[in-house]
Amino acid sequence: MRKINIFDTTLRDGEQSIGVNLNELEKLEIAKQLERLGVDIMEAGFPASSKGDFQAVQSIAKSIRNSSVTGLARTNKQDIDIAWDALQYSAEPRIHIFLATSPIHMTYKLRKTPDEVLSLAVDAVKYAKKKFPQVQWSAEDASRSDKWFLVKIITEVINAGATVINLPDTVGYATPEEYGELFAFVQQNVPNISKVILSAHCHDDLGMATPNSLAAIENGAGQVEGTINGIGERAGNVGLEEIAVALHIRKDFYQVKTGLNLSEIKHTSQLISKLTGMVVPGNKAIVGANAFAHESGIHQDGVLKEASTYEIITPELIGVHSNRLVLGKHSGRHAFKQRASELGFELSNEKLKEAFDSFKALTDRKKEVTDDDLFAILADKQTEQPDIKTYELQNVQVQYGTNNIPTATVVVKSPDGRILEEAATGAGSVEAIYNTLSRIIDSSVELIDYKLQSIGSGRDALADAFVKVKYDGVEFGGRGSAQDVLEASARAYLNAVNRALIHEGFRSENALVSH
């Protein structure tokens, strides 16, 4: 069977989702899980966009050995040089250069003629090829571009050294028939097309990202780009889990395969959902909580008699297993470390001790500790930034009564080591906590969104809180886990504020460097 390369852009296009701000450790943890999943290429970021992105891309390039790591670049030498500085350590250095080719983009955004755009693209690919063995060139907004202009520019960038040509449906405008025809047209009319791999990159603005990507594969695409859980700008990208499972289940029709380890899909989805704060809808194909649930009596009867009557995908295929009791109050450090490794976490001795201590504290309050609980503890500890001073929650206390005004008292340790205590009221307990934290922080932070969900089931389940705040005109996401929902809410708010302050620090450093 023909193999389809899987190009994951969760760390670049996915992180462009509003309110998603991953730190370097979180990006590295996601990259390691994407490597376990078996993606062929991962786009680690946009190295020239900021110092933080550069450092994250470089760290991932140095750590990942079984996937090709790439970074985005515009058609200028500075972007390409910075990308090389970050990616030269990769097992297979690769760059992704993009330039818009549609009339609307060339006229209003680039303000350049088609000939000028062609020249820019060719010069950039030639320059990049001197450094990178693998050069991908993307015709941004290809689905709304003139087809004969695409033929002309693709022919020239292949002659210049491109090894992959990407034809994105950048605004999710194309229909499956149109997008498939675009790939067929390019293959039929570009004389040197056999020298490259054709790639599809689809957005979901009209809900057609998955069928469009499959149409591209049917018409010769050898690579599909997307994100886990379909996250991304606006309505998101194609969900790679949907593509991989569709190609596996319907290999009789598509006659292609991927190199993904499908049993790592669920774990990858959970990790990315937790670290980005983007909750997976219950009815999401493949990875939603209801993907294998049956409400109808007729369906339940059929599944009990023979699962294949209504289940075309087994839960085990994507790594869904019964959430059994795995460890308890008397479990030792060795068993804990072994289970952490099985869940995909390789922690330093120091972080392992901290995670084990958190686990032990949880067993004192929670009768049954499940994989979901362990996952929450391990993900939090693995992605903590120990060398960066931030606000730390010391204590939170709330007085509440149905006929009284909720009042919160919060104690926080500031980045400079001071212990700060404040109290405030609110319409509800969470608002009282957030009003109190706003007094302590003394910064203009606006709460945009607040979500709460349980980790697992039962009265004693852990709570996961997610918030979005706006700081200095920029949105930041924060998360917090605790057995008490109010503590989780406080931790999530502080987490978002800390991300905002860290971002402010990076922005100040970048400003100093640029001047």
mmCIF file of N, CA, C and O in Angstrom, residues 52 81 95 113 122 144 177 196 204 236 241 272 284 369 437 461 485 507:
data_model
loop_
_atom_site.group_PDB
_atom_site.id
_atom_site.type_symbol
_atom_site.label_atom_id
_atom_site.label_comp_id
_atom_site.label_asym_id
_atom_site.label_seq_id
_atom_site.Cartn_x
_atom_site.Cartn_y
_atom_site.Cartn_z
ATOM 1 N N GLY A 52 10.968 32.986 22.543
ATOM 2 C CA GLY A 52 10.382 31.810 23.170
ATOM 3 C C GLY A 52 10.127 30.705 22.175
ATOM 4 O O GLY A 52 10.387 29.528 22.453
ATOM 5 N N ASP A 81 17.562 31.787 8.031
ATOM 6 C CA ASP A 81 18.767 31.653 8.875
ATOM 7 C C ASP A 81 18.394 31.313 10.317
ATOM 8 O O ASP A 81 19.024 30.456 10.956
ATOM 9 N N ILE A 95 12.653 22.581 6.553
ATOM 10 C CA ILE A 95 12.061 23.908 6.683
ATOM 11 C C ILE A 95 10.766 23.969 5.890
ATOM 12 O O ILE A 95 10.612 23.286 4.867
ATOM 13 N N THR A 113 3.054 41.695 -7.665
ATOM 14 C CA THR A 113 2.569 41.065 -8.892
ATOM 15 C C THR A 113 2.874 39.572 -8.852
ATOM 16 O O THR A 113 3.737 39.123 -8.084
ATOM 17 N N VAL A 122 11.077 31.400 -5.507
ATOM 18 C CA VAL A 122 12.238 30.692 -6.071
ATOM 19 C C VAL A 122 13.515 31.058 -5.316
ATOM 20 O O VAL A 122 14.312 30.179 -4.948
ATOM 21 N N ARG A 144 -7.817 28.989 -3.653
ATOM 22 C CA ARG A 144 -8.425 30.153 -4.327
ATOM 23 C C ARG A 144 -7.449 30.798 -5.309
ATOM 24 O O ARG A 144 -7.649 31.942 -5.732
ATOM 25 N N GLU A 177 -14.776 17.886 -3.915
ATOM 26 C CA GLU A 177 -14.605 17.699 -5.359
ATOM 27 C C GLU A 177 -13.598 18.706 -5.916
ATOM 28 O O GLU A 177 -12.693 18.352 -6.679
ATOM 29 N N VAL A 196 8.631 15.492 -6.245
ATOM 30 C CA VAL A 196 8.220 15.971 -4.920
ATOM 31 C C VAL A 196 7.043 15.165 -4.376
ATOM 32 O O VAL A 196 6.395 14.410 -5.102
ATOM 33 N N ASP A 204 -11.160 23.957 8.713
ATOM 34 C CA ASP A 204 -12.503 23.403 8.880
ATOM 35 C C ASP A 204 -13.595 24.462 8.934
ATOM 36 O O ASP A 204 -14.643 24.241 9.529
ATOM 37 N N GLY A 236 -10.391 25.715 13.207
ATOM 38 C CA GLY A 236 -9.428 24.634 13.395
ATOM 39 C C GLY A 236 -8.977 23.968 12.116
ATOM 40 O O GLY A 236 -9.376 24.333 11.002
ATOM 41 N N GLU A 241 -6.346 12.498 13.963
ATOM 42 C CA GLU A 241 -6.887 11.222 14.452
ATOM 43 C C GLU A 241 -8.008 10.727 13.548
ATOM 44 O O GLU A 241 -8.165 9.517 13.332
ATOM 45 N N ILE A 272 -2.904 16.836 24.929
ATOM 46 C CA ILE A 272 -3.033 18.122 24.232
ATOM 47 C C ILE A 272 -4.241 18.896 24.748
ATOM 48 O O ILE A 272 -4.183 20.118 24.917
ATOM 49 N N LYS A 284 -17.128 14.463 19.635
ATOM 50 C CA LYS A 284 -16.028 14.543 18.668
ATOM 51 C C LYS A 284 -15.710 13.145 18.140
ATOM 52 O O LYS A 284 -15.572 12.185 18.900
ATOM 53 N N VAL A 369 -7.669 5.728 43.087
ATOM 54 C CA VAL A 369 -6.835 6.557 42.219
ATOM 55 C C VAL A 369 -6.716 5.846 40.870
ATOM 56 O O VAL A 369 -6.224 4.725 40.789
ATOM 57 N N LEU A 437 -7.809 37.681 44.000
ATOM 58 C CA LEU A 437 -6.542 37.518 43.276
ATOM 59 C C LEU A 437 -6.207 38.770 42.469
ATOM 60 O O LEU A 437 -5.040 39.160 42.360
ATOM 61 N N ALA A 461 -13.910 12.859 42.625
ATOM 62 C CA ALA A 461 -13.102 13.052 41.414
ATOM 63 C C ALA A 461 -12.323 14.360 41.486
ATOM 64 O O ALA A 461 -12.770 15.340 42.086
ATOM 65 N N VAL A 485 -13.043 22.158 43.805
ATOM 66 C CA VAL A 485 -13.252 22.954 42.592
ATOM 67 C C VAL A 485 -12.805 24.405 42.782
ATOM 68 O O VAL A 485 -12.364 25.053 41.823
ATOM 69 N N ARG A 507 8.611 39.231 25.754
ATOM 70 C CA ARG A 507 8.392 40.334 24.813
ATOM 71 C C ARG A 507 9.356 41.479 25.108
ATOM 72 O O ARG A 507 9.884 42.108 24.193
#
